[in-house]
């Protein structure tokens, strides 16, 4: 044991390249596990993309993995993912001989590399924020207005403001409940509708230029690709904008970012399940 480190029995974390769904789910998990310490997902610089996220992590007292004593951890709470490869930053907690109990809150489908969880709250809703909201409701835990707004941000972002096909009635339910608890829709609107940057306009332009239409048994599918030097957290938003501009029903967008290819698929066509 390392005396200068925090001996946290419960830690909360999420996937690297944090987005708002992931961030708000960790903050909500802290309401469910009040004694827990929240760990930065990945390095602070890498994923946390602006002042608001940095101030949120400061406000809610996020820590780095190096701040805690890995031997003290008995329970590991993971939000918005269950995939081993998306959690490189908590490798020390999953080493041989360490066997923490794992609790998972996630809205993604099963994969080959899911963590072996003791407690799994997995629902294929539009956002993890909606799952966390329903957990708070069931236990009679009331978020403050700031927390409700942050959770709303995750909810709105991951459902494309309730326009993505993945949106469920549970996501809309969660929004109603959070609104009644002070969720600030004006703040969310200002925040999510900030005009896209000139850099994003450039990326969008490249996507439009690289697009090709393919016909599969009478179903039109647009495929596009782009190469980027660094990870762009808002890539899915650009795919959505592209669909709006070109009125495509189905788009598959491939982006080479650093060393890996990210694929974002969006479909409004009942024949194409994305």
C-alpha atoms as an extended CHARMM CRD file, in Angstrom:
* protein
*
       274  EXT
         1         1  UNK       CA              0.0000000000        0.0000000000        0.0000000000  PROA      1               0.0000000000
         2         2  UNK       CA              1.1780000000        3.4950000000       -0.7840000000  PROA      2               0.0000000000
         3         3  UNK       CA              0.5410000000        5.8970000000        2.0960000000  PROA      3               0.0000000000
         4         4  UNK       CA              0.4510000000        9.1190000000        0.0240000000  PROA      4               0.0000000000
         5         5  UNK       CA             -2.2550000000        7.7780000000       -2.2540000000  PROA      5               0.0000000000
         6         6  UNK       CA             -6.0150000000        7.8470000000       -1.7340000000  PROA      6               0.0000000000
         7         7  UNK       CA             -7.2600000000        4.5270000000       -0.3570000000  PROA      7               0.0000000000
         8         8  UNK       CA            -10.5360000000        4.5460000000       -2.2950000000  PROA      8               0.0000000000
         9         9  UNK       CA            -12.5930000000        1.3730000000       -1.9970000000  PROA      9               0.0000000000
        10        10  UNK       CA            -14.8460000000        2.4010000000       -4.8970000000  PROA      10              0.0000000000
        11        11  UNK       CA            -13.7510000000        4.1360000000       -8.0990000000  PROA      11              0.0000000000
        12        12  UNK       CA            -15.8520000000        5.3800000000      -11.0200000000  PROA      12              0.0000000000
        13        13  UNK       CA            -14.5770000000        5.7520000000      -14.5640000000  PROA      13              0.0000000000
        14        14  UNK       CA            -15.6060000000        5.6210000000      -18.2370000000  PROA      14              0.0000000000
        15        15  UNK       CA            -14.1350000000        5.3240000000      -21.7120000000  PROA      15              0.0000000000
        16        16  UNK       CA            -11.2320000000        7.4010000000      -23.0260000000  PROA      16              0.0000000000
        17        17  UNK       CA            -12.1240000000       10.3760000000      -25.2540000000  PROA      17              0.0000000000
        18        18  UNK       CA            -14.8380000000       11.4740000000      -22.8530000000  PROA      18              0.0000000000
        19        19  UNK       CA            -18.0340000000       12.9550000000      -24.2610000000  PROA      19              0.0000000000
        20        20  UNK       CA            -20.9150000000       14.4720000000      -22.3030000000  PROA      20              0.0000000000
        21        21  UNK       CA            -22.8760000000       11.2340000000      -21.9940000000  PROA      21              0.0000000000
        22        22  UNK       CA            -19.8420000000        9.6350000000      -20.4570000000  PROA      22              0.0000000000
        23        23  UNK       CA            -18.9980000000       12.6200000000      -18.2370000000  PROA      23              0.0000000000
        24        24  UNK       CA            -22.5330000000       13.0790000000      -16.9310000000  PROA      24              0.0000000000
        25        25  UNK       CA            -22.8820000000        9.3450000000      -16.2690000000  PROA      25              0.0000000000
        26        26  UNK       CA            -19.8140000000        9.4200000000      -14.0120000000  PROA      26              0.0000000000
        27        27  UNK       CA            -21.1830000000       12.4200000000      -12.1170000000  PROA      27              0.0000000000
        28        28  UNK       CA            -24.5310000000       10.6050000000      -11.7240000000  PROA      28              0.0000000000
        29        29  UNK       CA            -22.7220000000        7.4400000000      -10.5930000000  PROA      29              0.0000000000
        30        30  UNK       CA            -21.1250000000        9.5220000000       -7.8300000000  PROA      30              0.0000000000
        31        31  UNK       CA            -24.6720000000       10.1870000000       -6.5460000000  PROA      31              0.0000000000
        32        32  UNK       CA            -25.2690000000        6.4160000000       -6.4880000000  PROA      32              0.0000000000
        33        33  UNK       CA            -21.8680000000        5.7040000000       -4.8870000000  PROA      33              0.0000000000
        34        34  UNK       CA            -21.2540000000        8.8010000000       -2.7270000000  PROA      34              0.0000000000
        35        35  UNK       CA            -18.0310000000        7.4230000000       -1.2050000000  PROA      35              0.0000000000
        36        36  UNK       CA            -16.4360000000        6.7920000000       -4.6060000000  PROA      36              0.0000000000
        37        37  UNK       CA            -13.5770000000        8.6040000000       -6.3110000000  PROA      37              0.0000000000
        38        38  UNK       CA            -14.0340000000        9.5350000000       -9.9950000000  PROA      38              0.0000000000
        39        39  UNK       CA            -11.0450000000        8.8080000000      -12.2320000000  PROA      39              0.0000000000
        40        40  UNK       CA            -10.2480000000       10.7600000000      -15.4030000000  PROA      40              0.0000000000
        41        41  UNK       CA            -10.9930000000        8.6430000000      -18.4550000000  PROA      41              0.0000000000
        42        42  UNK       CA             -7.6130000000        8.4900000000      -20.1690000000  PROA      42              0.0000000000
        43        43  UNK       CA             -5.2840000000       11.4390000000      -19.8930000000  PROA      43              0.0000000000
        44        44  UNK       CA             -6.8610000000       14.7440000000      -18.9640000000  PROA      44              0.0000000000
        45        45  UNK       CA             -5.4840000000       16.5230000000      -22.0270000000  PROA      45              0.0000000000
        46        46  UNK       CA             -6.3900000000       13.9120000000      -24.5990000000  PROA      46              0.0000000000
        47        47  UNK       CA            -10.1510000000       13.6810000000      -24.4030000000  PROA      47              0.0000000000
        48        48  UNK       CA            -11.3970000000       16.6190000000      -22.4070000000  PROA      48              0.0000000000
        49        49  UNK       CA            -12.0140000000       19.0680000000      -25.1260000000  PROA      49              0.0000000000
        50        50  UNK       CA            -12.8920000000       22.4110000000      -23.6630000000  PROA      50              0.0000000000
        51        51  UNK       CA            -13.1240000000       24.7080000000      -20.6880000000  PROA      51              0.0000000000
        52        52  UNK       CA            -16.5700000000       23.4770000000      -19.6640000000  PROA      52              0.0000000000
        53        53  UNK       CA            -15.4460000000       19.8580000000      -19.3870000000  PROA      53              0.0000000000
        54        54  UNK       CA            -12.2880000000       20.8580000000      -17.5380000000  PROA      54              0.0000000000
        55        55  UNK       CA            -14.2430000000       22.9520000000      -15.0630000000  PROA      55              0.0000000000
        56        56  UNK       CA            -16.7190000000       20.1050000000      -14.5640000000  PROA      56              0.0000000000
        57        57  UNK       CA            -13.9480000000       17.6480000000      -13.7530000000  PROA      57              0.0000000000
        58        58  UNK       CA            -12.4960000000       20.2180000000      -11.3490000000  PROA      58              0.0000000000
        59        59  UNK       CA            -15.8620000000       20.8910000000       -9.7260000000  PROA      59              0.0000000000
        60        60  UNK       CA            -16.6070000000       17.2050000000       -9.1920000000  PROA      60              0.0000000000
        61        61  UNK       CA            -13.1220000000       16.4900000000       -7.9400000000  PROA      61              0.0000000000
        62        62  UNK       CA            -11.9040000000       14.0130000000      -10.5670000000  PROA      62              0.0000000000
        63        63  UNK       CA             -8.6240000000       12.2030000000       -9.8580000000  PROA      63              0.0000000000
        64        64  UNK       CA             -5.9130000000       10.5020000000      -11.8660000000  PROA      64              0.0000000000
        65        65  UNK       CA             -5.2810000000        6.7810000000      -11.5490000000  PROA      65              0.0000000000
        66        66  UNK       CA             -1.8570000000        7.6220000000      -10.1070000000  PROA      66              0.0000000000
        67        67  UNK       CA             -3.5630000000        9.4330000000       -7.1950000000  PROA      67              0.0000000000
        68        68  UNK       CA             -5.1360000000        6.2550000000       -5.8380000000  PROA      68              0.0000000000
        69        69  UNK       CA             -3.8430000000        3.0880000000       -4.2020000000  PROA      69              0.0000000000
        70        70  UNK       CA             -4.8210000000        0.2780000000       -6.6050000000  PROA      70              0.0000000000
        71        71  UNK       CA             -4.7040000000       -2.3100000000       -3.7780000000  PROA      71              0.0000000000
        72        72  UNK       CA             -7.4620000000       -0.5270000000       -1.8660000000  PROA      72              0.0000000000
        73        73  UNK       CA            -10.0180000000       -0.7150000000       -4.6870000000  PROA      73              0.0000000000
        74        74  UNK       CA            -12.7920000000       -3.2170000000       -4.0310000000  PROA      74              0.0000000000
        75        75  UNK       CA            -15.4270000000       -1.9640000000       -6.4870000000  PROA      75              0.0000000000
        76        76  UNK       CA            -14.9270000000       -0.5750000000       -9.9680000000  PROA      76              0.0000000000
        77        77  UNK       CA            -17.8740000000        1.2950000000      -11.5300000000  PROA      77              0.0000000000
        78        78  UNK       CA            -17.6440000000        1.7310000000      -15.3100000000  PROA      78              0.0000000000
        79        79  UNK       CA            -19.9750000000        4.0270000000      -17.2870000000  PROA      79              0.0000000000
        80        80  UNK       CA            -20.8800000000        4.2320000000      -20.9750000000  PROA      80              0.0000000000
        81        81  UNK       CA            -18.7270000000        1.2790000000      -22.0420000000  PROA      81              0.0000000000
        82        82  UNK       CA            -17.8480000000       -2.2810000000      -21.0300000000  PROA      82              0.0000000000
        83        83  UNK       CA            -15.0600000000       -2.7890000000      -23.5300000000  PROA      83              0.0000000000
        84        84  UNK       CA            -11.6260000000       -3.5830000000      -22.2000000000  PROA      84              0.0000000000
        85        85  UNK       CA             -9.8770000000       -1.7310000000      -25.0540000000  PROA      85              0.0000000000
        86        86  UNK       CA            -11.6730000000        1.5210000000      -24.2360000000  PROA      86              0.0000000000
        87        87  UNK       CA            -10.3570000000        1.4440000000      -20.6450000000  PROA      87              0.0000000000
        88        88  UNK       CA             -6.5440000000        1.3920000000      -20.9470000000  PROA      88              0.0000000000
        89        89  UNK       CA             -6.2030000000        3.9070000000      -18.0950000000  PROA      89              0.0000000000
        90        90  UNK       CA             -7.4840000000        1.4420000000      -15.4680000000  PROA      90              0.0000000000
        91        91  UNK       CA             -5.1560000000       -1.4070000000      -16.4550000000  PROA      91              0.0000000000
        92        92  UNK       CA             -3.5030000000       -1.3060000000      -12.9690000000  PROA      92              0.0000000000
        93        93  UNK       CA             -6.8750000000       -2.1700000000      -11.3880000000  PROA      93              0.0000000000
        94        94  UNK       CA             -7.3880000000       -5.1730000000      -13.6610000000  PROA      94              0.0000000000
        95        95  UNK       CA             -3.9390000000       -6.7310000000      -13.2580000000  PROA      95              0.0000000000
        96        96  UNK       CA             -3.4300000000      -10.3530000000      -12.2290000000  PROA      96              0.0000000000
        97        97  UNK       CA             -4.1570000000      -10.8490000000       -8.5600000000  PROA      97              0.0000000000
        98        98  UNK       CA             -6.4000000000       -7.7860000000       -8.2830000000  PROA      98              0.0000000000
        99        99  UNK       CA             -9.9920000000       -8.7780000000       -8.4980000000  PROA      99              0.0000000000
       100       100  UNK       CA            -12.3300000000       -5.8490000000       -7.8780000000  PROA      100             0.0000000000
       101       101  UNK       CA            -16.0590000000       -6.2870000000       -8.1710000000  PROA      101             0.0000000000
       102       102  UNK       CA            -17.1410000000       -4.5970000000      -11.4220000000  PROA      102             0.0000000000
       103       103  UNK       CA            -20.4020000000       -2.6640000000      -11.8690000000  PROA      103             0.0000000000
       104       104  UNK       CA            -21.3120000000       -1.5300000000      -15.3710000000  PROA      104             0.0000000000
       105       105  UNK       CA            -23.8140000000        1.0680000000      -16.6410000000  PROA      105             0.0000000000
       106       106  UNK       CA            -23.9430000000        1.0710000000      -20.4300000000  PROA      106             0.0000000000
       107       107  UNK       CA            -26.1710000000        1.4700000000      -23.4810000000  PROA      107             0.0000000000
       108       108  UNK       CA            -23.9700000000       -0.2600000000      -26.0580000000  PROA      108             0.0000000000
       109       109  UNK       CA            -24.5900000000       -3.7560000000      -27.4590000000  PROA      109             0.0000000000
       110       110  UNK       CA            -22.5240000000       -6.7370000000      -26.2600000000  PROA      110             0.0000000000
       111       111  UNK       CA            -19.0290000000       -7.2350000000      -27.6310000000  PROA      111             0.0000000000
       112       112  UNK       CA            -16.3370000000       -9.9190000000      -27.4660000000  PROA      112             0.0000000000
       113       113  UNK       CA            -14.2740000000       -7.9610000000      -24.9680000000  PROA      113             0.0000000000
       114       114  UNK       CA            -16.8190000000       -6.9280000000      -22.3560000000  PROA      114             0.0000000000
       115       115  UNK       CA            -15.5590000000       -6.8030000000      -18.7670000000  PROA      115             0.0000000000
       116       116  UNK       CA            -16.7770000000       -9.6070000000      -16.5040000000  PROA      116             0.0000000000
       117       117  UNK       CA            -19.2570000000       -7.5930000000      -14.4310000000  PROA      117             0.0000000000
       118       118  UNK       CA            -20.9270000000       -8.6340000000      -11.1820000000  PROA      118             0.0000000000
       119       119  UNK       CA            -23.5970000000       -6.0160000000      -11.6550000000  PROA      119             0.0000000000
       120       120  UNK       CA            -24.7130000000       -5.0340000000      -15.1370000000  PROA      120             0.0000000000
       121       121  UNK       CA            -27.2220000000       -2.3350000000      -15.8870000000  PROA      121             0.0000000000
       122       122  UNK       CA            -27.2390000000       -2.5040000000      -19.6620000000  PROA      122             0.0000000000
       123       123  UNK       CA            -30.1720000000       -1.1610000000      -21.6520000000  PROA      123             0.0000000000
       124       124  UNK       CA            -30.1060000000       -0.3590000000      -25.3340000000  PROA      124             0.0000000000
       125       125  UNK       CA            -31.4570000000        3.1400000000      -24.8450000000  PROA      125             0.0000000000
       126       126  UNK       CA            -30.2690000000        6.2580000000      -26.6710000000  PROA      126             0.0000000000
       127       127  UNK       CA            -27.9560000000        7.3660000000      -23.8670000000  PROA      127             0.0000000000
       128       128  UNK       CA            -26.2890000000        6.1660000000      -20.6910000000  PROA      128             0.0000000000
       129       129  UNK       CA            -27.5270000000        9.4060000000      -19.0790000000  PROA      129             0.0000000000
       130       130  UNK       CA            -31.1060000000        8.0720000000      -19.3620000000  PROA      130             0.0000000000
       131       131  UNK       CA            -30.0630000000        4.8200000000      -17.6570000000  PROA      131             0.0000000000
       132       132  UNK       CA            -28.4090000000        6.7710000000      -14.8170000000  PROA      132             0.0000000000
       133       133  UNK       CA            -31.5030000000        8.9870000000      -14.4970000000  PROA      133             0.0000000000
       134       134  UNK       CA            -33.7230000000        5.9500000000      -14.1330000000  PROA      134             0.0000000000
       135       135  UNK       CA            -31.3570000000        4.5150000000      -11.4680000000  PROA      135             0.0000000000
       136       136  UNK       CA            -31.5490000000        7.7880000000       -9.4760000000  PROA      136             0.0000000000
       137       137  UNK       CA            -35.3390000000        7.8220000000       -9.7940000000  PROA      137             0.0000000000
       138       138  UNK       CA            -35.7000000000        4.2510000000       -8.5630000000  PROA      138             0.0000000000
       139       139  UNK       CA            -33.6250000000        5.0070000000       -5.4890000000  PROA      139             0.0000000000
       140       140  UNK       CA            -35.2600000000        8.3510000000       -4.7360000000  PROA      140             0.0000000000
       141       141  UNK       CA            -31.9950000000       10.2830000000       -5.1940000000  PROA      141             0.0000000000
       142       142  UNK       CA            -32.5070000000       13.8900000000       -6.2840000000  PROA      142             0.0000000000
       143       143  UNK       CA            -29.8290000000       15.5430000000       -8.4500000000  PROA      143             0.0000000000
       144       144  UNK       CA            -29.2200000000       19.2790000000       -8.0470000000  PROA      144             0.0000000000
       145       145  UNK       CA            -30.0320000000       21.6220000000      -10.9430000000  PROA      145             0.0000000000
       146       146  UNK       CA            -26.3800000000       21.6640000000      -12.1250000000  PROA      146             0.0000000000
       147       147  UNK       CA            -26.2130000000       17.8850000000      -12.1280000000  PROA      147             0.0000000000
       148       148  UNK       CA            -29.5750000000       17.6530000000      -13.8940000000  PROA      148             0.0000000000
       149       149  UNK       CA            -28.2770000000       20.0580000000      -16.5710000000  PROA      149             0.0000000000
       150       150  UNK       CA            -25.0640000000       18.0920000000      -17.0520000000  PROA      150             0.0000000000
       151       151  UNK       CA            -27.0620000000       14.8560000000      -17.3720000000  PROA      151             0.0000000000
       152       152  UNK       CA            -29.3720000000       16.6080000000      -19.8280000000  PROA      152             0.0000000000
       153       153  UNK       CA            -26.3520000000       17.5840000000      -21.8930000000  PROA      153             0.0000000000
       154       154  UNK       CA            -25.3570000000       13.9100000000      -22.1400000000  PROA      154             0.0000000000
       155       155  UNK       CA            -28.9100000000       12.9540000000      -22.9970000000  PROA      155             0.0000000000
       156       156  UNK       CA            -29.3320000000       15.6030000000      -25.7150000000  PROA      156             0.0000000000
       157       157  UNK       CA            -25.8830000000       14.9680000000      -27.2050000000  PROA      157             0.0000000000
       158       158  UNK       CA            -26.1490000000       11.1990000000      -27.4890000000  PROA      158             0.0000000000
       159       159  UNK       CA            -29.6730000000       11.2320000000      -28.9520000000  PROA      159             0.0000000000
       160       160  UNK       CA            -28.9960000000       14.1360000000      -31.3540000000  PROA      160             0.0000000000
       161       161  UNK       CA            -31.5160000000       16.1850000000      -29.3410000000  PROA      161             0.0000000000
       162       162  UNK       CA            -33.9470000000       13.2370000000      -29.5220000000  PROA      162             0.0000000000
       163       163  UNK       CA            -33.7730000000       12.9950000000      -33.3270000000  PROA      163             0.0000000000
       164       164  UNK       CA            -31.5190000000        9.9280000000      -33.7340000000  PROA      164             0.0000000000
       165       165  UNK       CA            -33.3040000000        6.6610000000      -34.4890000000  PROA      165             0.0000000000
       166       166  UNK       CA            -31.7300000000        5.2190000000      -31.3300000000  PROA      166             0.0000000000
       167       167  UNK       CA            -33.8640000000        7.5610000000      -29.1730000000  PROA      167             0.0000000000
       168       168  UNK       CA            -36.2870000000        5.6390000000      -26.9360000000  PROA      168             0.0000000000
       169       169  UNK       CA            -39.2680000000        6.7060000000      -24.8490000000  PROA      169             0.0000000000
       170       170  UNK       CA            -36.9570000000        6.1810000000      -21.8200000000  PROA      170             0.0000000000
       171       171  UNK       CA            -34.6740000000        8.9930000000      -23.0290000000  PROA      171             0.0000000000
       172       172  UNK       CA            -37.6380000000       11.3600000000      -23.3380000000  PROA      172             0.0000000000
       173       173  UNK       CA            -38.8920000000       10.2330000000      -19.9300000000  PROA      173             0.0000000000
       174       174  UNK       CA            -35.5030000000       10.9800000000      -18.4090000000  PROA      174             0.0000000000
       175       175  UNK       CA            -35.5230000000       14.4730000000      -19.9230000000  PROA      175             0.0000000000
       176       176  UNK       CA            -38.9430000000       15.2120000000      -18.4050000000  PROA      176             0.0000000000
       177       177  UNK       CA            -37.7840000000       14.0600000000      -14.9770000000  PROA      177             0.0000000000
       178       178  UNK       CA            -34.5440000000       16.0750000000      -15.1660000000  PROA      178             0.0000000000
       179       179  UNK       CA            -36.4200000000       19.1610000000      -16.3980000000  PROA      179             0.0000000000
       180       180  UNK       CA            -38.6120000000       18.9780000000      -13.3050000000  PROA      180             0.0000000000
       181       181  UNK       CA            -35.3860000000       19.0060000000      -11.2570000000  PROA      181             0.0000000000
       182       182  UNK       CA            -33.9790000000       22.1720000000      -12.7830000000  PROA      182             0.0000000000
       183       183  UNK       CA            -32.3510000000       21.0220000000      -16.0310000000  PROA      183             0.0000000000
       184       184  UNK       CA            -31.4730000000       24.2780000000      -17.8350000000  PROA      184             0.0000000000
       185       185  UNK       CA            -32.5970000000       23.8010000000      -21.4500000000  PROA      185             0.0000000000
       186       186  UNK       CA            -31.3840000000       27.2860000000      -22.4450000000  PROA      186             0.0000000000
       187       187  UNK       CA            -27.8510000000       26.3950000000      -21.3760000000  PROA      187             0.0000000000
       188       188  UNK       CA            -28.0360000000       23.0670000000      -23.2210000000  PROA      188             0.0000000000
       189       189  UNK       CA            -29.3310000000       24.7610000000      -26.3660000000  PROA      189             0.0000000000
       190       190  UNK       CA            -26.5850000000       27.4160000000      -26.3280000000  PROA      190             0.0000000000
       191       191  UNK       CA            -23.9970000000       24.7980000000      -25.6220000000  PROA      191             0.0000000000
       192       192  UNK       CA            -24.9570000000       22.2810000000      -28.2990000000  PROA      192             0.0000000000
       193       193  UNK       CA            -25.8250000000       24.8420000000      -30.9730000000  PROA      193             0.0000000000
       194       194  UNK       CA            -22.5550000000       26.6980000000      -30.9450000000  PROA      194             0.0000000000
       195       195  UNK       CA            -21.7410000000       27.1430000000      -34.6030000000  PROA      195             0.0000000000
       196       196  UNK       CA            -19.3680000000       24.5670000000      -35.9840000000  PROA      196             0.0000000000
       197       197  UNK       CA            -15.7500000000       25.7540000000      -36.1490000000  PROA      197             0.0000000000
       198       198  UNK       CA            -13.9090000000       26.5540000000      -39.3830000000  PROA      198             0.0000000000
       199       199  UNK       CA            -11.8880000000       23.3680000000      -38.8390000000  PROA      199             0.0000000000
       200       200  UNK       CA            -15.1130000000       21.3410000000      -38.7300000000  PROA      200             0.0000000000
       201       201  UNK       CA            -16.4060000000       23.1040000000      -41.8620000000  PROA      201             0.0000000000
       202       202  UNK       CA            -13.2080000000       21.9280000000      -43.5920000000  PROA      202             0.0000000000
       203       203  UNK       CA            -13.7340000000       18.3410000000      -42.4420000000  PROA      203             0.0000000000
       204       204  UNK       CA            -17.3970000000       18.4520000000      -43.5060000000  PROA      204             0.0000000000
       205       205  UNK       CA            -16.3700000000       19.7740000000      -46.9160000000  PROA      205             0.0000000000
       206       206  UNK       CA            -13.9080000000       16.8740000000      -47.3490000000  PROA      206             0.0000000000
       207       207  UNK       CA            -16.6360000000       14.4000000000      -46.3410000000  PROA      207             0.0000000000
       208       208  UNK       CA            -19.0490000000       15.8680000000      -48.9020000000  PROA      208             0.0000000000
       209       209  UNK       CA            -16.3840000000       15.7250000000      -51.6210000000  PROA      209             0.0000000000
       210       210  UNK       CA            -15.4090000000       12.1240000000      -50.8230000000  PROA      210             0.0000000000
       211       211  UNK       CA            -19.0210000000       10.8800000000      -50.6990000000  PROA      211             0.0000000000
       212       212  UNK       CA            -20.2510000000        8.2120000000      -53.1060000000  PROA      212             0.0000000000
       213       213  UNK       CA            -23.7430000000        6.7440000000      -53.4500000000  PROA      213             0.0000000000
       214       214  UNK       CA            -24.1850000000        2.9750000000      -53.7040000000  PROA      214             0.0000000000
       215       215  UNK       CA            -27.3660000000        1.1840000000      -54.6060000000  PROA      215             0.0000000000
       216       216  UNK       CA            -28.0680000000       -2.1300000000      -52.8480000000  PROA      216             0.0000000000
       217       217  UNK       CA            -31.2830000000       -3.7440000000      -54.0930000000  PROA      217             0.0000000000
       218       218  UNK       CA            -32.8740000000       -0.3350000000      -54.5700000000  PROA      218             0.0000000000
       219       219  UNK       CA            -31.6540000000        0.9950000000      -51.2070000000  PROA      219             0.0000000000
       220       220  UNK       CA            -29.3770000000        4.0170000000      -51.5230000000  PROA      220             0.0000000000
       221       221  UNK       CA            -26.4300000000        4.1710000000      -49.1480000000  PROA      221             0.0000000000
       222       222  UNK       CA            -23.9600000000        7.0490000000      -48.9900000000  PROA      222             0.0000000000
       223       223  UNK       CA            -20.3820000000        6.1470000000      -48.0440000000  PROA      223             0.0000000000
       224       224  UNK       CA            -17.7320000000        8.7340000000      -47.2600000000  PROA      224             0.0000000000
       225       225  UNK       CA            -14.2590000000        8.8150000000      -45.7300000000  PROA      225             0.0000000000
       226       226  UNK       CA            -11.8250000000       11.3360000000      -44.3070000000  PROA      226             0.0000000000
       227       227  UNK       CA             -8.3040000000       11.2850000000      -42.8200000000  PROA      227             0.0000000000
       228       228  UNK       CA             -7.5890000000       13.4030000000      -39.7490000000  PROA      228             0.0000000000
       229       229  UNK       CA             -4.3630000000       13.9760000000      -37.8450000000  PROA      229             0.0000000000
       230       230  UNK       CA             -5.9850000000       13.9220000000      -34.4460000000  PROA      230             0.0000000000
       231       231  UNK       CA             -9.0490000000       12.5560000000      -32.7240000000  PROA      231             0.0000000000
       232       232  UNK       CA            -12.1350000000       14.7150000000      -33.4430000000  PROA      232             0.0000000000
       233       233  UNK       CA            -14.6860000000       14.1570000000      -30.6620000000  PROA      233             0.0000000000
       234       234  UNK       CA            -17.5820000000       15.6930000000      -32.6050000000  PROA      234             0.0000000000
       235       235  UNK       CA            -17.2550000000       13.5350000000      -35.7150000000  PROA      235             0.0000000000
       236       236  UNK       CA            -20.7440000000       12.0220000000      -35.2650000000  PROA      236             0.0000000000
       237       237  UNK       CA            -22.2240000000       15.5350000000      -35.2570000000  PROA      237             0.0000000000
       238       238  UNK       CA            -20.5920000000       16.2160000000      -38.6300000000  PROA      238             0.0000000000
       239       239  UNK       CA            -22.0710000000       12.9930000000      -40.0450000000  PROA      239             0.0000000000
       240       240  UNK       CA            -25.4800000000       14.1750000000      -38.8490000000  PROA      240             0.0000000000
       241       241  UNK       CA            -24.9740000000       17.5930000000      -40.4830000000  PROA      241             0.0000000000
       242       242  UNK       CA            -23.9540000000       15.8980000000      -43.7180000000  PROA      242             0.0000000000
       243       243  UNK       CA            -27.1920000000       13.8810000000      -43.7290000000  PROA      243             0.0000000000
       244       244  UNK       CA            -29.1830000000       17.0880000000      -43.2400000000  PROA      244             0.0000000000
       245       245  UNK       CA            -27.3700000000       18.9520000000      -46.0280000000  PROA      245             0.0000000000
       246       246  UNK       CA            -27.5760000000       16.1470000000      -48.6040000000  PROA      246             0.0000000000
       247       247  UNK       CA            -30.8840000000       14.6350000000      -47.4380000000  PROA      247             0.0000000000
       248       248  UNK       CA            -29.3310000000       11.1560000000      -47.3400000000  PROA      248             0.0000000000
       249       249  UNK       CA            -31.2840000000        8.4380000000      -45.5700000000  PROA      249             0.0000000000
       250       250  UNK       CA            -28.2690000000        6.2700000000      -44.7990000000  PROA      250             0.0000000000
       251       251  UNK       CA            -24.6510000000        7.3310000000      -44.3370000000  PROA      251             0.0000000000
       252       252  UNK       CA            -21.5640000000        5.3230000000      -43.4180000000  PROA      252             0.0000000000
       253       253  UNK       CA            -18.6280000000        7.6070000000      -42.6290000000  PROA      253             0.0000000000
       254       254  UNK       CA            -15.1060000000        6.2910000000      -42.0730000000  PROA      254             0.0000000000
       255       255  UNK       CA            -12.5280000000        8.5090000000      -40.4190000000  PROA      255             0.0000000000
       256       256  UNK       CA             -8.8850000000        7.6470000000      -40.0020000000  PROA      256             0.0000000000
       257       257  UNK       CA             -7.9170000000        9.4290000000      -36.7700000000  PROA      257             0.0000000000
       258       258  UNK       CA             -4.3390000000        8.9710000000      -35.5990000000  PROA      258             0.0000000000
       259       259  UNK       CA             -3.8140000000        5.2000000000      -35.6830000000  PROA      259             0.0000000000
       260       260  UNK       CA             -7.3480000000        3.8540000000      -35.9960000000  PROA      260             0.0000000000
       261       261  UNK       CA            -10.4050000000        3.9940000000      -38.2060000000  PROA      261             0.0000000000
       262       262  UNK       CA            -13.6460000000        5.1790000000      -36.6010000000  PROA      262             0.0000000000
       263       263  UNK       CA            -16.8940000000        4.2810000000      -38.3230000000  PROA      263             0.0000000000
       264       264  UNK       CA            -20.0780000000        6.2620000000      -37.7360000000  PROA      264             0.0000000000
       265       265  UNK       CA            -23.2640000000        4.8960000000      -39.3000000000  PROA      265             0.0000000000
       266       266  UNK       CA            -26.5880000000        6.7190000000      -39.3000000000  PROA      266             0.0000000000
       267       267  UNK       CA            -29.7470000000        5.4420000000      -40.9310000000  PROA      267             0.0000000000
       268       268  UNK       CA            -33.3150000000        6.6760000000      -41.2230000000  PROA      268             0.0000000000
       269       269  UNK       CA            -34.1580000000        3.8980000000      -43.6690000000  PROA      269             0.0000000000
       270       270  UNK       CA            -36.1410000000        0.9880000000      -42.1870000000  PROA      270             0.0000000000
       271       271  UNK       CA            -34.2480000000       -1.3940000000      -44.5280000000  PROA      271             0.0000000000
       272       272  UNK       CA            -30.8430000000       -0.4390000000      -43.1190000000  PROA      272             0.0000000000
       273       273  UNK       CA            -30.2500000000       -1.2720000000      -39.4570000000  PROA      273             0.0000000000
       274       274  UNK       CA            -27.3860000000        0.9090000000      -38.2150000000  PROA      274             0.0000000000
